[in-house]
Amino acid sequence: MKSLKSTFTGMALVAAMAAGIANPVVADDNKSLPIAAQMYTLRDAGTLEEQFAILNRAGVSVVETVDMQKVSAKELSALLEKHKIKVISSHVPIDKLRGNLDDVIAEQKAVGNPVVTVPFLKPEDRPADAATWTAFGKELGGYADKLAAAGLAMSYHNHDFEMVKFDGKTALELLLDAAGPKLQSELDVAWVARSGTDPAEFLGTLNGRVFAIHAKDNAPAGTAENERGFATLGTGVLDWKTILPAAKKAGAKWFILEHDMPLDAEAVLTKGNAFLNEHLPTIQ
């Protein structure tokens, strides 16, 4: 059986060549699994320097940033280099894409980021029906085409409201269909589960359209209310024995650790990283 590392590297190369974009760098030592951390998890964990130090201690060397982390590209690049951390995606608000896409491209290239991800739609920005979700998908497809021309890829990160169905199709599926193949999905499996949808089954509908999953867990109903009902990866109610293989089969290149409101962000990342290091190599 091929190693998980070689399998994922091959998947990434094929997807990159098909899309005509630069392939995300996996790791310098050729031993790391495709594990990253979403910086949103660390937003309350001190200064940006302290947050990167936490990543070093947790053994995570790849991140998904929240835009430019409220610093200049020069400062962010310096901290990434100092802590030997690479960026594989950045959550960039839709308003910023609409405002000046050229600036987004310049900033993300400056820090070596290959993927721009739309992270969240404010209630007033959310489409209301199938037609407006389709129109929004076409808008995103236009951005994805322009990013691809500049050597960058694009993905869309879901919450639960994209799981509403119109004539049997979820809003997320309508959006992706309308956008075209250059827009990938960054599937947040915890939010998918909160919508009442089985994450592993839904991953099966997105074959070839999954850039990454947000590897996060839900606590049992009525618990962990001071953490918005989320749990450290592997300690909650999600079935990772089905989710991880389904994500791999759907083409996921990265497993991005996230917790929306952790009481102990370092513990969440350390334990989550250990969980993925234990279980990703067992995927058949």
CSV table of N, CA and C in Angstrom, one decimal, residues 7-69:
chain,number,residue,atom,x,y,z
A,7,THR,N,0.5,9.3,-1.4
A,7,THR,CA,-0.8,9.4,-2.0
A,7,THR,C,-1.3,10.8,-2.1
A,8,PHE,N,-1.2,11.5,-1.0
A,8,PHE,CA,-1.7,12.9,-1.0
A,8,PHE,C,-0.8,13.8,-1.9
A,9,THR,N,0.5,13.6,-2.0
A,9,THR,CA,1.3,14.4,-2.9
A,9,THR,C,0.9,14.2,-4.3
A,10,GLY,N,0.7,12.9,-4.7
A,10,GLY,CA,0.2,12.6,-6.0
A,10,GLY,C,-1.1,13.3,-6.3
A,11,MET,N,-2.0,13.2,-5.4
A,11,MET,CA,-3.3,13.8,-5.6
A,11,MET,C,-3.2,15.3,-5.8
A,12,ALA,N,-2.3,15.9,-5.0
A,12,ALA,CA,-2.1,17.4,-5.1
A,12,ALA,C,-1.5,17.8,-6.5
A,13,LEU,N,-0.6,16.9,-7.0
A,13,LEU,CA,0.0,17.2,-8.2
A,13,LEU,C,-1.0,17.1,-9.4
A,14,VAL,N,-1.8,16.1,-9.4
A,14,VAL,CA,-2.8,15.9,-10.4
A,14,VAL,C,-3.8,17.0,-10.4
A,15,ALA,N,-4.3,17.4,-9.2
A,15,ALA,CA,-5.3,18.5,-9.1
A,15,ALA,C,-4.7,19.8,-9.6
A,16,ALA,N,-3.4,20.0,-9.2
A,16,ALA,CA,-2.8,21.3,-9.6
A,16,ALA,C,-2.6,21.4,-11.1
A,17,MET,N,-2.1,20.3,-11.7
A,17,MET,CA,-1.9,20.3,-13.2
A,17,MET,C,-3.3,20.5,-13.9
A,18,ALA,N,-4.3,19.9,-13.4
A,18,ALA,CA,-5.6,20.0,-14.0
A,18,ALA,C,-6.1,21.4,-13.9
A,19,ALA,N,-5.9,22.1,-12.8
A,19,ALA,CA,-6.4,23.4,-12.6
A,19,ALA,C,-5.4,24.5,-13.2
A,20,GLY,N,-4.2,24.1,-13.6
A,20,GLY,CA,-3.2,25.0,-14.1
A,20,GLY,C,-2.7,26.0,-13.1
A,21,ILE,N,-2.6,25.5,-11.8
A,21,ILE,CA,-2.1,26.4,-10.8
A,21,ILE,C,-0.9,25.7,-10.1
A,22,ALA,N,-0.2,26.6,-9.3
A,22,ALA,CA,0.9,26.0,-8.5
A,22,ALA,C,0.5,25.1,-7.4
A,23,ASN,N,1.2,24.0,-7.2
A,23,ASN,CA,0.8,23.1,-6.2
A,23,ASN,C,1.2,23.5,-4.8
A,24,PRO,N,0.3,23.5,-3.8
A,24,PRO,CA,0.7,23.8,-2.4
A,24,PRO,C,1.9,23.0,-2.0
A,25,VAL,N,2.8,23.6,-1.3
A,25,VAL,CA,4.0,22.9,-0.7
A,25,VAL,C,3.5,22.1,0.5
A,26,VAL,N,3.9,20.9,0.5
A,26,VAL,CA,3.5,20.0,1.6
A,26,VAL,C,4.4,20.2,2.8
A,27,ALA,N,5.7,19.9,2.7
A,27,ALA,CA,6.6,20.1,3.8
A,27,ALA,C,8.0,20.0,3.3
A,28,ASP,N,8.9,20.5,4.1
A,28,ASP,CA,10.3,20.5,3.7
A,28,ASP,C,11.0,19.1,4.0
A,29,ASP,N,10.5,18.4,5.0
A,29,ASP,CA,11.2,17.2,5.4
A,29,ASP,C,10.6,15.9,4.7
A,30,ASN,N,9.6,16.1,3.9
A,30,ASN,CA,9.0,14.9,3.2
A,30,ASN,C,8.5,13.9,4.1
A,31,LYS,N,8.2,14.2,5.3
A,31,LYS,CA,7.7,13.2,6.3
A,31,LYS,C,6.4,13.7,6.8
A,32,SER,N,6.0,14.9,6.7
A,32,SER,CA,4.8,15.5,7.4
A,32,SER,C,3.6,15.0,6.7
A,33,LEU,N,2.5,14.8,7.4
A,33,LEU,CA,1.2,14.5,6.9
A,33,LEU,C,0.6,15.9,6.5
A,34,PRO,N,-0.5,15.8,5.7
A,34,PRO,CA,-1.1,17.1,5.2
A,34,PRO,C,-2.0,17.7,6.3
A,35,ILE,N,-1.4,18.2,7.4
A,35,ILE,CA,-2.1,18.7,8.5
A,35,ILE,C,-1.7,20.2,8.6
A,36,ALA,N,-2.8,21.0,8.8
A,36,ALA,CA,-2.6,22.5,9.0
A,36,ALA,C,-3.4,22.9,10.1
A,37,ALA,N,-3.3,24.2,10.5
A,37,ALA,CA,-4.1,24.8,11.6
A,37,ALA,C,-4.7,26.1,11.1
A,38,GLN,N,-5.9,26.3,11.4
A,38,GLN,CA,-6.6,27.6,11.1
A,38,GLN,C,-6.3,28.6,12.2
A,39,MET,N,-5.7,29.7,11.8
A,39,MET,CA,-5.2,30.7,12.8
A,39,MET,C,-6.4,31.3,13.6
A,40,TYR,N,-7.6,31.2,13.1
A,40,TYR,CA,-8.8,31.7,13.9
A,40,TYR,C,-8.8,31.0,15.3
A,41,THR,N,-8.3,29.8,15.3
A,41,THR,CA,-8.3,29.0,16.6
A,41,THR,C,-7.5,29.8,17.6
A,42,LEU,N,-6.4,30.5,17.2
A,42,LEU,CA,-5.5,31.1,18.1
A,42,LEU,C,-5.7,32.6,18.3
A,43,ARG,N,-6.8,33.1,17.8
A,43,ARG,CA,-7.0,34.6,17.8
A,43,ARG,C,-6.9,35.2,19.2
A,44,ASP,N,-7.2,34.5,20.2
A,44,ASP,CA,-7.2,35.0,21.6
A,44,ASP,C,-6.0,34.6,22.4
A,45,ALA,N,-5.0,34.0,21.7
A,45,ALA,CA,-3.9,33.4,22.4
A,45,ALA,C,-2.7,34.3,22.3
A,46,GLY,N,-2.8,35.5,22.7
A,46,GLY,CA,-1.7,36.4,22.8
A,46,GLY,C,-1.4,37.1,21.5
A,47,THR,N,-0.1,37.6,21.3
A,47,THR,CA,0.3,38.3,20.1
A,47,THR,C,0.5,37.3,19.0
A,48,LEU,N,0.6,37.8,17.8
A,48,LEU,CA,0.8,36.9,16.6
A,48,LEU,C,2.1,36.1,16.8
A,49,GLU,N,3.1,36.7,17.4
A,49,GLU,CA,4.4,36.0,17.7
A,49,GLU,C,4.1,34.8,18.7
A,50,GLU,N,3.3,35.1,19.7
A,50,GLU,CA,3.0,34.1,20.7
A,50,GLU,C,2.2,32.9,20.0
A,51,GLN,N,1.3,33.3,19.1
A,51,GLN,CA,0.5,32.3,18.4
A,51,GLN,C,1.4,31.4,17.6
A,52,PHE,N,2.3,31.9,16.9
A,52,PHE,CA,3.2,31.1,16.1
A,52,PHE,C,4.1,30.2,17.0
A,53,ALA,N,4.5,30.7,18.2
A,53,ALA,CA,5.2,29.9,19.1
A,53,ALA,C,4.4,28.7,19.6
A,54,ILE,N,3.1,28.9,19.8
A,54,ILE,CA,2.2,27.8,20.1
A,54,ILE,C,2.2,26.8,19.0
A,55,LEU,N,2.1,27.2,17.8
A,55,LEU,CA,2.1,26.3,16.7
A,55,LEU,C,3.4,25.4,16.7
A,56,ASN,N,4.5,26.1,17.0
A,56,ASN,CA,5.8,25.4,17.1
A,56,ASN,C,5.7,24.3,18.1
A,57,ARG,N,5.2,24.6,19.3
A,57,ARG,CA,5.1,23.7,20.4
A,57,ARG,C,4.1,22.6,20.1
A,58,ALA,N,3.1,22.9,19.4
A,58,ALA,CA,2.1,21.9,19.0
A,58,ALA,C,2.5,21.0,17.9
A,59,GLY,N,3.6,21.3,17.2
A,59,GLY,CA,4.2,20.5,16.2
A,59,GLY,C,3.5,20.7,14.8
A,60,VAL,N,2.8,21.9,14.7
A,60,VAL,CA,2.1,22.2,13.4
A,60,VAL,C,2.9,23.2,12.6
A,61,SER,N,3.3,22.9,11.4
A,61,SER,CA,4.2,23.8,10.7
A,61,SER,C,3.5,24.5,9.4
A,62,VAL,N,2.2,24.2,9.3
A,62,VAL,CA,1.4,24.7,8.2
A,62,VAL,C,0.2,25.4,8.7
A,63,VAL,N,-0.2,26.5,8.1
A,63,VAL,CA,-1.4,27.2,8.6
A,63,VAL,C,-2.3,27.7,7.5
A,64,GLU,N,-3.5,28.0,7.9
A,64,GLU,CA,-4.4,28.8,7.1
A,64,GLU,C,-4.6,30.1,7.8
A,65,THR,N,-4.3,31.2,7.2
A,65,THR,CA,-4.4,32.5,7.9
A,65,THR,C,-5.8,33.1,7.8
A,66,VAL,N,-6.0,34.1,8.7
A,66,VAL,CA,-7.2,34.9,8.6
A,66,VAL,C,-6.8,36.2,7.9
A,67,ASP,N,-7.0,36.2,6.6
A,67,ASP,CA,-6.5,37.3,5.8
A,67,ASP,C,-5.0,37.5,6.0
A,68,MET,N,-4.6,38.8,6.4
A,68,MET,CA,-3.2,39.0,6.6
A,68,MET,C,-2.9,39.1,8.1
A,69,GLN,N,-3.8,38.6,9.0
A,69,GLN,CA,-3.5,38.5,10.4
A,69,GLN,C,-3.4,39.9,11.0
